[in-house]
PDB file of C-alpha atoms and ligand atoms in Angstrom:
ATOM      1  CA  MET A  24     -74.505 -19.290  40.782  1.00 55.00           C
ATOM      2  CA  VAL A  25     -77.103 -19.932  43.453  1.00 67.00           C
ATOM      3  CA  ASN A  26     -79.496 -17.249  44.682  1.00 80.00           C
ATOM      4  CA  SER A  27     -77.753 -14.186  43.359  1.00 92.00           C
ATOM      5  CA  TYR A  28     -79.383 -10.815  43.824  1.00 97.00           C
ATOM      6  CA  PHE A  29     -79.756  -7.887  41.430  1.00 96.00           C
ATOM      7  CA  THR A  30     -81.192  -4.592  42.601  1.00 97.00           C
ATOM      8  CA  THR A  31     -81.121  -0.923  41.656  1.00 98.00           C
ATOM      9  CA  SER A  32     -82.006   0.192  45.189  1.00 98.00           C
ATOM     10  CA  LEU A  33     -79.308   0.823  47.778  1.00 98.00           C
ATOM     11  CA  ASP A  34     -81.740   0.260  50.655  1.00 98.00           C
ATOM     12  CA  GLU A  35     -82.686  -3.105  49.221  1.00 98.00           C
ATOM     13  CA  ALA A  36     -79.037  -4.020  48.685  1.00 98.00           C
ATOM     14  CA  LEU A  37     -78.256  -3.199  52.320  1.00 98.00           C
ATOM     15  CA  GLU A  38     -81.232  -5.249  53.450  1.00 98.00           C
ATOM     16  CA  ILE A  39     -80.066  -8.231  51.390  1.00 98.00           C
ATOM     17  CA  ARG A  40     -76.529  -7.814  52.716  1.00 98.00           C
ATOM     18  CA  ASN A  41     -77.966  -7.817  56.245  1.00 97.00           C
ATOM     19  CA  THR A  42     -80.116 -10.886  55.880  1.00 97.00           C
ATOM     20  CA  LYS A  43     -78.379 -13.194  53.374  1.00 96.00           C
ATOM     21  CA  PRO A  44     -74.869 -14.603  53.188  1.00 95.00           C
ATOM     22  CA  VAL A  45     -74.007 -12.750  49.969  1.00 97.00           C
ATOM     23  CA  ILE A  46     -70.711 -11.652  48.442  1.00 97.00           C
ATOM     24  CA  PRO A  47     -70.836  -8.062  47.147  1.00 98.00           C
ATOM     25  CA  TYR A  48     -70.091  -8.029  43.410  1.00 98.00           C
ATOM     26  CA  ALA A  49     -69.134  -4.766  41.675  1.00 98.00           C
ATOM     27  CA  GLY A  50     -67.253  -5.309  38.397  1.00 98.00           C
ATOM     28  CA  GLY A  51     -66.248  -8.885  39.178  1.00 97.00           C
ATOM     29  CA  THR A  52     -62.729  -8.450  37.769  1.00 97.00           C
ATOM     30  CA  ASP A  53     -61.156  -9.714  40.991  1.00 96.00           C
ATOM     31  CA  LEU A  54     -63.972 -12.037  42.057  1.00 95.00           C
ATOM     32  CA  MET A  55     -64.248 -13.874  38.771  1.00 93.00           C
ATOM     33  CA  ILE A  56     -60.643 -15.007  38.916  1.00 90.00           C
ATOM     34  CA  LYS A  57     -61.828 -17.449  41.568  1.00 88.00           C
ATOM     35  CA  ALA A  58     -65.489 -17.750  40.559  1.00 84.00           C
ATOM     36  CA  ASP A  59     -67.455 -19.893  42.987  1.00 87.00           C
ATOM     37  CA  ASP A  60     -70.480 -21.741  41.585  1.00 87.00           C
ATOM     38  CA  GLN A  61     -71.903 -22.183  45.040  1.00 90.00           C
ATOM     39  CA  ALA A  62     -71.566 -18.559  46.127  1.00 93.00           C
ATOM     40  CA  SER A  63     -74.466 -16.170  46.342  1.00 95.00           C
ATOM     41  CA  TYR A  64     -73.576 -12.767  44.873  1.00 96.00           C
ATOM     42  CA  LEU A  65     -75.137  -9.364  45.459  1.00 98.00           C
ATOM     43  CA  PHE A  66     -74.728  -7.334  42.249  1.00 98.00           C
ATOM     44  CA  LEU A  67     -74.085  -3.672  43.042  1.00 98.00           C
ATOM     45  CA  ASN A  68     -73.218  -2.193  39.682  1.00 95.00           C
ATOM     46  CA  LYS A  69     -76.721  -1.029  38.757  1.00 96.00           C
ATOM     47  CA  ILE A  70     -77.282   1.032  41.895  1.00 98.00           C
ATOM     48  CA  PRO A  71     -77.182   4.710  40.823  1.00 98.00           C
ATOM     49  CA  GLU A  72     -76.117   6.070  44.261  1.00 97.00           C
ATOM     50  CA  LEU A  73     -73.018   3.882  44.164  1.00 98.00           C
ATOM     51  CA  LYS A  74     -71.945   5.180  40.764  1.00 98.00           C
ATOM     52  CA  GLN A  75     -72.166   8.915  41.407  1.00 98.00           C
ATOM     53  CA  ILE A  76     -69.118  11.181  41.329  1.00 98.00           C
ATOM     54  CA  ARG A  77     -69.826  14.473  43.071  1.00 98.00           C
ATOM     55  CA  GLU A  78     -68.249  17.094  45.284  1.00 98.00           C
ATOM     56  CA  ASP A  79     -68.913  19.015  48.437  1.00 98.00           C
ATOM     57  CA  GLU A  80     -66.892  21.880  49.867  1.00 97.00           C
ATOM     58  CA  GLU A  81     -64.055  19.695  51.086  1.00 98.00           C
ATOM     59  CA  TYR A  82     -64.145  16.440  49.144  1.00 98.00           C
ATOM     60  CA  ILE A  83     -64.497  14.787  45.769  1.00 98.00           C
ATOM     61  CA  ARG A  84     -66.885  11.930  46.518  1.00 98.00           C
ATOM     62  CA  ILE A  85     -66.537   8.892  44.287  1.00 98.00           C
ATOM     63  CA  GLY A  86     -69.218   6.205  44.431  1.00 98.00           C
ATOM     64  CA  ALA A  87     -67.740   2.784  45.226  1.00 98.00           C
ATOM     65  CA  CYS A  88     -69.148   1.307  42.007  1.00 98.00           C
ATOM     66  CA  ALA A  89     -67.843   3.989  39.666  1.00 98.00           C
ATOM     67  CA  THR A  90     -65.735   2.173  37.084  1.00 98.00           C
ATOM     68  CA  TYR A  91     -62.198   3.233  36.285  1.00 98.00           C
ATOM     69  CA  SER A  92     -63.352   4.512  32.901  1.00 98.00           C
ATOM     70  CA  GLU A  93     -66.070   6.618  34.522  1.00 98.00           C
ATOM     71  CA  VAL A  94     -63.610   8.014  37.075  1.00 98.00           C
ATOM     72  CA  LEU A  95     -60.948   8.636  34.418  1.00 98.00           C
ATOM     73  CA  HIS A  96     -63.281  10.704  32.262  1.00 97.00           C
ATOM     74  CA  HIS A  97     -64.940  12.679  35.031  1.00 98.00           C
ATOM     75  CA  ARG A  98     -64.182  16.392  35.343  1.00 98.00           C
ATOM     76  CA  LEU A  99     -63.831  16.213  39.149  1.00 98.00           C
ATOM     77  CA  THR A 100     -61.212  13.474  39.177  1.00 98.00           C
ATOM     78  CA  PRO A 101     -57.803  14.760  40.324  1.00 98.00           C
ATOM     79  CA  GLN A 102     -54.907  14.164  37.933  1.00 98.00           C
ATOM     80  CA  ILE A 103     -53.016  11.970  40.430  1.00 98.00           C
ATOM     81  CA  LEU A 104     -55.864   9.439  40.303  1.00 98.00           C
ATOM     82  CA  LYS A 105     -56.153   9.718  36.523  1.00 98.00           C
ATOM     83  CA  ASP A 106     -52.428   8.960  36.191  1.00 97.00           C
ATOM     84  CA  ALA A 107     -52.856   5.768  38.219  1.00 97.00           C
ATOM     85  CA  ILE A 108     -55.902   4.686  36.201  1.00 97.00           C
ATOM     86  CA  ILE A 109     -54.173   5.277  32.861  1.00 95.00           C
ATOM     87  CA  GLU A 110     -51.565   2.701  33.874  1.00 91.00           C
ATOM     88  CA  LEU A 111     -54.080   0.292  35.355  1.00 92.00           C
ATOM     89  CA  ALA A 112     -55.008  -2.843  33.373  1.00 89.00           C
ATOM     90  CA  ALA A 113     -56.449  -2.593  29.851  1.00 91.00           C
ATOM     91  CA  PRO A 114     -59.510  -0.572  28.793  1.00 92.00           C
ATOM     92  CA  ALA A 115     -61.744  -3.667  28.908  1.00 94.00           C
ATOM     93  CA  ILE A 116     -60.961  -4.169  32.615  1.00 96.00           C
ATOM     94  CA  ARG A 117     -61.212  -0.428  33.245  1.00 97.00           C
ATOM     95  CA  ASN A 118     -64.762  -0.493  31.852  1.00 97.00           C
ATOM     96  CA  LEU A 119     -65.798  -3.083  34.446  1.00 97.00           C
ATOM     97  CA  GLY A 120     -63.457  -2.739  37.434  1.00 98.00           C
ATOM     98  CA  THR A 121     -64.451  -0.278  40.128  1.00 98.00           C
ATOM     99  CA  VAL A 122     -62.555   1.828  42.620  1.00 98.00           C
ATOM    100  CA  GLY A 123     -64.595   0.330  45.462  1.00 98.00           C
ATOM    101  CA  GLY A 124     -63.698  -3.179  44.296  1.00 98.00           C
ATOM    102  CA  ASN A 125     -60.034  -2.201  44.299  1.00 98.00           C
ATOM    103  CA  VAL A 126     -60.276  -0.946  47.889  1.00 98.00           C
ATOM    104  CA  CYS A 127     -62.376  -3.887  49.138  1.00 98.00           C
ATOM    105  CA  ASN A 128     -60.214  -6.489  47.438  1.00 96.00           C
ATOM    106  CA  GLY A 129     -57.756  -5.622  50.195  1.00 95.00           C
ATOM    107  CA  SER A 130     -54.622  -6.070  48.105  1.00 93.00           C
ATOM    108  CA  PRO A 131     -51.534  -3.932  48.769  1.00 93.00           C
ATOM    109  CA  LYS A 132     -51.083  -3.872  44.972  1.00 92.00           C
ATOM    110  CA  GLY A 133     -54.296  -1.948  44.302  1.00 95.00           C
ATOM    111  CA  ASP A 134     -53.323   1.011  42.141  1.00 96.00           C
ATOM    112  CA  SER A 135     -56.273   3.280  42.909  1.00 98.00           C
ATOM    113  CA  ALA A 136     -56.106   2.258  46.594  1.00 98.00           C
ATOM    114  CA  LEU A 137     -52.520   3.615  46.686  1.00 98.00           C
ATOM    115  CA  ILE A 138     -53.783   7.020  45.602  1.00 98.00           C
ATOM    116  CA  PHE A 139     -56.526   6.901  48.232  1.00 98.00           C
ATOM    117  CA  PHE A 140     -53.824   6.191  50.823  1.00 98.00           C
ATOM    118  CA  VAL A 141     -51.509   9.043  49.844  1.00 98.00           C
ATOM    119  CA  THR A 142     -54.409  11.503  49.751  1.00 98.00           C
ATOM    120  CA  ASP A 143     -55.638  10.265  53.163  1.00 98.00           C
ATOM    121  CA  ALA A 144     -59.035   9.529  51.668  1.00 98.00           C
ATOM    122  CA  LEU A 145     -62.021   8.676  53.815  1.00 98.00           C
ATOM    123  CA  LEU A 146     -64.325   5.725  53.216  1.00 98.00           C
ATOM    124  CA  ARG A 147     -68.062   5.930  53.791  1.00 98.00           C
ATOM    125  CA  LEU A 148     -69.450   2.573  54.840  1.00 98.00           C
ATOM    126  CA  GLY A 149     -73.116   1.747  55.184  1.00 98.00           C
ATOM    127  CA  SER A 150     -75.410  -0.979  56.439  1.00 98.00           C
ATOM    128  CA  SER A 151     -79.078  -1.113  57.329  1.00 97.00           C
ATOM    129  CA  ARG A 152     -77.951  -0.100  60.846  1.00 97.00           C
ATOM    130  CA  GLY A 153     -76.585   3.222  59.583  1.00 98.00           C
ATOM    131  CA  GLU A 154     -73.437   4.773  58.128  1.00 98.00           C
ATOM    132  CA  HIS A 155     -69.991   5.778  59.270  1.00 98.00           C
ATOM    133  CA  THR A 156     -66.851   7.227  57.744  1.00 98.00           C
ATOM    134  CA  LEU A 157     -63.289   6.231  58.515  1.00 98.00           C
ATOM    135  CA  PRO A 158     -59.790   7.019  57.187  1.00 98.00           C
ATOM    136  CA  ILE A 159     -58.624   4.456  54.617  1.00 98.00           C
ATOM    137  CA  LYS A 160     -55.629   3.587  56.807  1.00 97.00           C
ATOM    138  CA  GLU A 161     -58.000   2.281  59.489  1.00 98.00           C
ATOM    139  CA  PHE A 162     -59.905   0.147  56.967  1.00 98.00           C
ATOM    140  CA  TYR A 163     -56.953  -2.161  56.348  1.00 98.00           C
ATOM    141  CA  LEU A 164     -56.248  -4.390  59.315  1.00 96.00           C
ATOM    142  CA  GLY A 165     -53.808  -6.776  57.617  1.00 92.00           C
ATOM    143  CA  ARG A 166     -53.446  -8.871  54.495  1.00 86.00           C
ATOM    144  CA  LYS A 167     -56.978  -9.128  53.070  1.00 88.00           C
ATOM    145  CA  LYS A 168     -58.346  -8.170  56.495  1.00 95.00           C
ATOM    146  CA  LEU A 169     -60.704  -5.234  56.368  1.00 98.00           C
ATOM    147  CA  ALA A 170     -62.702  -3.236  58.877  1.00 98.00           C
ATOM    148  CA  LEU A 171     -65.828  -4.156  56.923  1.00 98.00           C
ATOM    149  CA  GLN A 172     -68.635  -5.873  58.816  1.00 97.00           C
ATOM    150  CA  ASN A 173     -70.599  -8.707  57.203  1.00 97.00           C
ATOM    151  CA  ASP A 174     -73.631  -6.482  56.765  1.00 98.00           C
ATOM    152  CA  GLU A 175     -71.730  -3.482  55.394  1.00 98.00           C
ATOM    153  CA  LEU A 176     -70.957  -2.121  51.943  1.00 98.00           C
ATOM    154  CA  LEU A 177     -68.449   0.494  50.904  1.00 98.00           C
ATOM    155  CA  LEU A 178     -70.565   3.351  49.603  1.00 98.00           C
ATOM    156  CA  GLU A 179     -68.196   6.166  48.751  1.00 98.00           C
ATOM    157  CA  ILE A 180     -64.563   7.271  48.728  1.00 98.00           C
ATOM    158  CA  LEU A 181     -63.900  10.872  49.770  1.00 98.00           C
ATOM    159  CA  ILE A 182     -60.718  12.503  48.482  1.00 98.00           C
ATOM    160  CA  PRO A 183     -59.726  15.954  49.779  1.00 98.00           C
ATOM    161  CA  LYS A 184     -60.140  18.529  47.007  1.00 96.00           C
ATOM    162  CA  LYS A 185     -57.197  20.692  47.960  1.00 95.00           C
ATOM    163  CA  GLY A 186     -53.456  20.155  47.914  1.00 95.00           C
ATOM    164  CA  LEU A 187     -53.211  17.354  45.335  1.00 96.00           C
ATOM    165  CA  GLU A 188     -51.488  19.270  42.532  1.00 93.00           C
ATOM    166  CA  HIS A 189     -47.841  18.673  43.442  1.00 97.00           C
ATOM    167  CA  TYR A 190     -47.638  14.937  43.255  1.00 98.00           C
ATOM    168  CA  TYR A 191     -45.284  12.208  42.134  1.00 98.00           C
ATOM    169  CA  TYR A 192     -46.509   8.804  40.994  1.00 97.00           C
ATOM    170  CA  LYS A 193     -44.601   5.791  39.689  1.00 96.00           C
ATOM    171  CA  LYS A 194     -45.746   2.247  39.099  1.00 93.00           C
ATOM    172  CA  ILE A 195     -43.085  -0.339  38.449  1.00 89.00           C
ATOM    173  CA  GLY A 196     -44.446  -3.404  36.675  1.00 77.00           C
ATOM    174  CA  ALA A 197     -43.048  -6.172  34.539  1.00 63.00           C
ATOM    175  CA  ARG A 198     -43.772  -3.961  31.515  1.00 56.00           C
ATOM    176  CA  ASN A 199     -44.675  -0.338  31.018  1.00 54.00           C
ATOM    177  CA  ALA A 200     -48.435  -0.885  30.872  1.00 54.00           C
ATOM    178  CA  LEU A 201     -51.068  -3.533  31.526  1.00 54.00           C
ATOM    179  CA  ALA A 202     -49.064  -5.002  34.387  1.00 64.00           C
ATOM    180  CA  ILE A 203     -49.831  -5.557  38.060  1.00 68.00           C
ATOM    181  CA  SER A 204     -47.573  -3.425  40.276  1.00 69.00           C
ATOM    182  CA  ARG A 205     -44.328  -4.892  41.523  1.00 81.00           C
ATOM    183  CA  VAL A 206     -43.769  -1.733  43.467  1.00 91.00           C
ATOM    184  CA  SER A 207     -45.749   1.474  43.333  1.00 94.00           C
ATOM    185  CA  PHE A 208     -45.128   4.793  44.985  1.00 97.00           C
ATOM    186  CA  ALA A 209     -47.037   8.038  45.327  1.00 98.00           C
ATOM    187  CA  GLY A 210     -45.938  11.220  47.049  1.00 98.00           C
ATOM    188  CA  ILE A 211     -47.428  14.653  47.569  1.00 98.00           C
ATOM    189  CA  LEU A 212     -45.428  17.649  48.706  1.00 98.00           C
ATOM    190  CA  ASN A 213     -46.810  21.152  49.068  1.00 97.00           C
ATOM    191  CA  VAL A 214     -44.827  24.241  49.911  1.00 97.00           C
ATOM    192  CA  GLU A 215     -46.603  27.358  51.093  1.00 96.00           C
ATOM    193  CA  GLU A 216     -44.869  30.615  51.934  1.00 96.00           C
ATOM    194  CA  GLY A 217     -41.488  28.882  51.781  1.00 96.00           C
ATOM    195  CA  ARG A 218     -42.360  26.039  54.143  1.00 98.00           C
ATOM    196  CA  ILE A 219     -43.481  22.463  53.543  1.00 98.00           C
ATOM    197  CA  LYS A 220     -47.171  22.400  54.367  1.00 97.00           C
ATOM    198  CA  ASN A 221     -47.830  18.766  53.534  1.00 97.00           C
ATOM    199  CA  CYS A 222     -45.629  15.795  52.783  1.00 98.00           C
ATOM    200  CA  ALA A 223     -47.327  12.447  52.214  1.00 98.00           C
ATOM    201  CA  THR A 224     -46.000   9.205  50.781  1.00 98.00           C
ATOM    202  CA  ALA A 225     -47.438   5.742  50.137  1.00 98.00           C
ATOM    203  CA  PHE A 226     -45.722   2.541  48.996  1.00 97.00           C
ATOM    204  CA  GLY A 227     -47.733  -0.189  47.296  1.00 95.00           C
ATOM    205  CA  ALA A 228     -47.043  -3.876  46.732  1.00 90.00           C
ATOM    206  CA  VAL A 229     -44.336  -4.138  49.381  1.00 91.00           C
ATOM    207  CA  SER A 230     -46.139  -5.272  52.521  1.00 92.00           C
ATOM    208  CA  ASP A 231     -49.463  -6.792  53.520  1.00 93.00           C
ATOM    209  CA  VAL A 232     -50.949  -3.299  53.482  1.00 96.00           C
ATOM    210  CA  VAL A 233     -49.934  -0.143  51.604  1.00 97.00           C
ATOM    211  CA  VAL A 234     -47.235   1.596  53.668  1.00 97.00           C
ATOM    212  CA  ARG A 235     -48.398   5.064  54.716  1.00 98.00           C
ATOM    213  CA  ARG A 236     -46.491   6.629  57.619  1.00 98.00           C
ATOM    214  CA  PRO A 237     -47.631  10.182  58.401  1.00 98.00           C
ATOM    215  CA  ASP A 238     -45.497  10.079  61.556  1.00 98.00           C
ATOM    216  CA  ILE A 239     -42.330   9.820  59.422  1.00 98.00           C
ATOM    217  CA  ASP A 240     -43.548  12.342  56.832  1.00 98.00           C
ATOM    218  CA  GLN A 241     -44.162  14.728  59.719  1.00 98.00           C
ATOM    219  CA  MET A 242     -40.347  15.186  59.910  1.00 98.00           C
ATOM    220  CA  MET A 243     -40.562  17.312  56.758  1.00 98.00           C
ATOM    221  CA  ILE A 244     -43.598  19.398  57.637  1.00 98.00           C
ATOM    222  CA  GLY A 245     -43.020  23.022  58.626  1.00 98.00           C
ATOM    223  CA  LYS A 246     -39.463  23.005  57.192  1.00 98.00           C
ATOM    224  CA  THR A 247     -37.983  25.127  54.434  1.00 98.00           C
ATOM    225  CA  ILE A 248     -36.483  23.189  51.516  1.00 98.00           C
ATOM    226  CA  ASP A 249     -32.991  23.849  52.929  1.00 97.00           C
ATOM    227  CA  GLU A 250     -34.025  22.569  56.355  1.00 98.00           C
ATOM    228  CA  ALA A 251     -35.633  19.536  54.678  1.00 98.00           C
ATOM    229  CA  LYS A 252     -32.293  18.812  52.974  1.00 98.00           C
ATOM    230  CA  ASP A 253     -30.701  18.658  56.423  1.00 98.00           C
ATOM    231  CA  THR A 254     -33.430  16.232  57.575  1.00 98.00           C
ATOM    232  CA  LYS A 255     -33.224  14.079  54.440  1.00 98.00           C
ATOM    233  CA  LYS A 256     -30.750  11.551  55.817  1.00 98.00           C
ATOM    234  CA  GLU A 257     -32.800  10.937  58.947  1.00 98.00           C
ATOM    235  CA  TYR A 258     -36.029  10.773  56.897  1.00 98.00           C
ATOM    236  CA  LEU A 259     -34.604   8.215  54.455  1.00 98.00           C
ATOM    237  CA  ALA A 260     -33.196   6.185  57.346  1.00 98.00           C
ATOM    238  CA  ALA A 261     -36.641   6.054  58.990  1.00 98.00           C
ATOM    239  CA  TYR A 262     -38.166   4.640  55.798  1.00 98.00           C
ATOM    240  CA  ASP A 263     -35.211   2.330  55.315  1.00 96.00           C
ATOM    241  CA  GLU A 264     -36.063   0.798  58.672  1.00 96.00           C
ATOM    242  CA  THR A 265     -39.826   0.782  58.042  1.00 96.00           C
ATOM    243  CA  ILE A 266     -39.936  -0.830  54.628  1.00 94.00           C
ATOM    244  CA  VAL A 267     -39.496  -4.561  55.025  1.00 90.00           C
ATOM    245  CA  PRO A 268     -40.854  -6.010  51.791  1.00 84.00           C
ATOM    246  CA  ILE A 269     -42.372  -9.439  51.639  1.00 79.00           C
ATOM    247  CA  ARG A 270     -41.063 -11.792  48.965  1.00 73.00           C
ATOM    248  CA  GLY A 271     -43.349 -12.011  45.992  1.00 70.00           C
ATOM    249  CA  ARG A 272     -42.652 -12.783  42.362  1.00 70.00           C
ATOM    250  CA  VAL A 273     -39.631 -10.532  42.727  1.00 75.00           C
ATOM    251  CA  SER A 274     -37.140 -10.491  45.568  1.00 83.00           C
ATOM    252  CA  ALA A 275     -37.585  -8.469  48.720  1.00 86.00           C
ATOM    253  CA  GLU A 276     -34.175  -6.834  48.112  1.00 88.00           C
ATOM    254  CA  TYR A 277     -35.301  -5.619  44.682  1.00 87.00           C
ATOM    255  CA  ARG A 278     -38.520  -4.164  46.087  1.00 89.00           C
ATOM    256  CA  LYS A 279     -36.650  -2.452  48.896  1.00 92.00           C
ATOM    257  CA  SER A 280     -34.096  -0.791  46.642  1.00 93.00           C
ATOM    258  CA  VAL A 281     -36.813   0.334  44.209  1.00 93.00           C
ATOM    259  CA  CYS A 282     -38.793   1.849  47.089  1.00 95.00           C
ATOM    260  CA  MET A 283     -35.810   3.763  48.382  1.00 97.00           C
ATOM    261  CA  ASN A 284     -34.865   4.969  44.882  1.00 96.00           C
ATOM    262  CA  LEU A 285     -38.391   6.214  44.255  1.00 97.00           C
ATOM    263  CA  LEU A 286     -38.495   7.988  47.618  1.00 98.00           C
ATOM    264  CA  GLN A 287     -35.183   9.648  46.873  1.00 98.00           C
ATOM    265  CA  ASP A 288     -36.349  10.655  43.405  1.00 98.00           C
ATOM    266  CA  PHE A 289     -39.540  12.119  44.900  1.00 98.00           C
ATOM    267  CA  LEU A 290     -37.434  14.268  47.253  1.00 98.00           C
ATOM    268  CA  GLU A 291     -35.017  15.325  44.510  1.00 98.00           C
ATOM    269  CA  THR A 292     -37.901  16.260  42.219  1.00 98.00           C
ATOM    270  CA  ASN A 293     -38.970  18.622  44.986  1.00 97.00           C
ATOM    271  CA  GLY A 294     -35.492  20.108  45.298  1.00 97.00           C
ATOM    272  CA  ILE A 295     -34.668  18.201  48.512  1.00 97.00           C
TER     273      ILE A 295
HETATM  274  C1  FAD B 308     -56.491  -8.721  33.574  1.00 58.59           C
HETATM  275  C2  FAD B 308     -56.569  -7.946  34.878  1.00 58.59           C
HETATM  276  C3  FAD B 308     -55.697  -6.888  35.069  1.00 58.59           C
HETATM  277  C4  FAD B 308     -55.739  -6.159  36.262  1.00 58.59           C
HETATM  278  N1  FAD B 308     -54.865  -5.129  36.411  1.00 58.59           N
HETATM  279  C5  FAD B 308     -54.890  -4.414  37.567  1.00 58.59           C
HETATM  280  C6  FAD B 308     -53.976  -3.325  37.757  1.00 58.59           C
HETATM  281  O1  FAD B 308     -53.156  -2.977  36.895  1.00 58.59           O
HETATM  282  N2  FAD B 308     -54.040  -2.664  38.934  1.00 58.59           N
HETATM  283  C7  FAD B 308     -54.958  -2.984  39.927  1.00 58.59           C
HETATM  284  O2  FAD B 308     -54.971  -2.327  40.962  1.00 58.59           O
HETATM  285  N3  FAD B 308     -55.807  -4.010  39.753  1.00 58.59           N
HETATM  286  C8  FAD B 308     -55.803  -4.730  38.618  1.00 58.59           C
HETATM  287  N4  FAD B 308     -56.664  -5.781  38.462  1.00 58.59           N
HETATM  288  C9  FAD B 308     -57.558  -6.147  39.564  1.00 58.59           C
HETATM  289  C10 FAD B 308     -59.000  -5.570  39.489  1.00 58.59           C
HETATM  290  O3  FAD B 308     -59.377  -5.219  38.190  1.00 58.59           O
HETATM  291  C11 FAD B 308     -59.182  -4.350  40.385  1.00 58.59           C
HETATM  292  O4  FAD B 308     -58.808  -4.658  41.725  1.00 58.59           O
HETATM  293  C12 FAD B 308     -60.609  -3.814  40.372  1.00 58.59           C
HETATM  294  O5  FAD B 308     -60.622  -2.519  40.908  1.00 58.59           O
HETATM  295  C13 FAD B 308     -61.588  -4.659  41.144  1.00 58.59           C
HETATM  296  O6  FAD B 308     -62.859  -4.035  41.065  1.00 58.59           O
HETATM  297  P1  FAD B 308     -64.176  -4.862  40.756  1.00 58.59           P
HETATM  298  O7  FAD B 308     -65.292  -3.893  40.736  1.00 58.59           O
HETATM  299  O8  FAD B 308     -64.017  -5.704  39.571  1.00 58.59           O
HETATM  300  O9  FAD B 308     -64.237  -5.753  42.080  1.00 58.59           O
HETATM  301  P2  FAD B 308     -64.971  -7.136  42.336  1.00 58.59           P
HETATM  302  O10 FAD B 308     -64.232  -8.244  41.694  1.00 58.59           O
HETATM  303  O11 FAD B 308     -66.435  -7.026  42.028  1.00 58.59           O
HETATM  304  O12 FAD B 308     -64.815  -7.209  43.921  1.00 58.59           O
HETATM  305  C14 FAD B 308     -63.541  -7.259  44.539  1.00 58.59           C
HETATM  306  C15 FAD B 308     -63.744  -7.450  46.048  1.00 58.59           C
HETATM  307  O13 FAD B 308     -64.355  -6.310  46.627  1.00 58.59           O
HETATM  308  C16 FAD B 308     -65.627  -6.630  47.238  1.00 58.59           C
HETATM  309  N5  FAD B 308     -66.483  -5.485  46.931  1.00 58.59           N
HETATM  310  C17 FAD B 308     -66.646  -4.888  45.729  1.00 58.59           C
HETATM  311  N6  FAD B 308     -67.391  -3.773  45.847  1.00 58.59           N
HETATM  312  C18 FAD B 308     -67.733  -3.674  47.165  1.00 58.59           C
HETATM  313  C19 FAD B 308     -68.492  -2.719  47.922  1.00 58.59           C
HETATM  314  N7  FAD B 308     -69.046  -1.632  47.366  1.00 58.59           N
HETATM  315  N8  FAD B 308     -68.621  -2.916  49.251  1.00 58.59           N
HETATM  316  C20 FAD B 308     -68.051  -3.991  49.845  1.00 58.59           C
HETATM  317  N9  FAD B 308     -67.318  -4.925  49.193  1.00 58.59           N
HETATM  318  C21 FAD B 308     -67.151  -4.756  47.860  1.00 58.59           C
HETATM  319  C22 FAD B 308     -66.027  -7.943  46.598  1.00 58.59           C
HETATM  320  O14 FAD B 308     -66.892  -8.700  47.427  1.00 58.59           O
HETATM  321  C23 FAD B 308     -64.675  -8.612  46.396  1.00 58.59           C
HETATM  322  O15 FAD B 308     -64.245  -9.168  47.612  1.00 58.59           O
HETATM  323  C24 FAD B 308     -56.675  -6.515  37.276  1.00 58.59           C
HETATM  324  C25 FAD B 308     -57.563  -7.577  37.068  1.00 58.59           C
HETATM  325  C26 FAD B 308     -57.519  -8.290  35.887  1.00 58.59           C
HETATM  326  C27 FAD B 308     -58.495  -9.427  35.688  1.00 58.59           C
END
């Protein structure tokens, strides 16, 4: 490694990111698969601000460099995210890999990223020019293409605190655990006073970017369960048209039928 940088100060890290051609390095579990001897890395995993897990009135705020193990064992972490982490890699990887690395790796197979999609999480990005926050959906511009400027770092992931209890999560891998997703699905459905208040779904590992279509899910919102049953056919048809899986290690047809089965199961679990 040439000219790599270690710091415990976020300001210094942002300054280095601004002035040197560095690659941000969190846990290295994705980066080290294609380690580059000539690259200059900026090590982020000793910066306390990036490891904090805290809350405000509206959000659980997870530092980008919090490891999976730290997130898994934190009292503020919602169960939907814990469920995804429990099925993610082996403990050794979970002790190093970070949620921010999962998001910034830009893969549609990222298991924690899927949960950030279905919960409509916000990302806080920072540079020495300042900070801004954007919805995760706007961060992904295409396969491995991110709305992350060369001088920016992901600082924090903000997950809404409310409305995450009634969820459905399934990861389909080559085996039950320790496997990269072949297809993953998460759904949230909340009913309040007899009407669907929120319906959100996300499909991982099928396209260049996680599929999250609030415009389709909107069909269910405001309906009673009986009304939702009447809309089910139209809703499934809209996703049937939307989900066009790319071929990977498994066929596109397989991915498509798994997606549709999981979506149907999610609805049935909710009585629809
Ligand atoms: C054996 C093995 C099993 C795995 N199993 C799974 C699995 O089941 N599910 C899954 O989703 N993943 C899995 N992974 C992939 C990997 O562990 C995760 O994607 C992990 O979250 C990456 O985090 P990291 O901190 O190691 O990222 P790094 O490797 O450090 O970085 C990944 C990318 O993000 C960028 N980056 C990191 N942090 C920041 C930041 N704060 N700001 C800006 N850019 C940043 C880096 O520059 C790099 O491009 C596995 C990996 C291995 C080696």
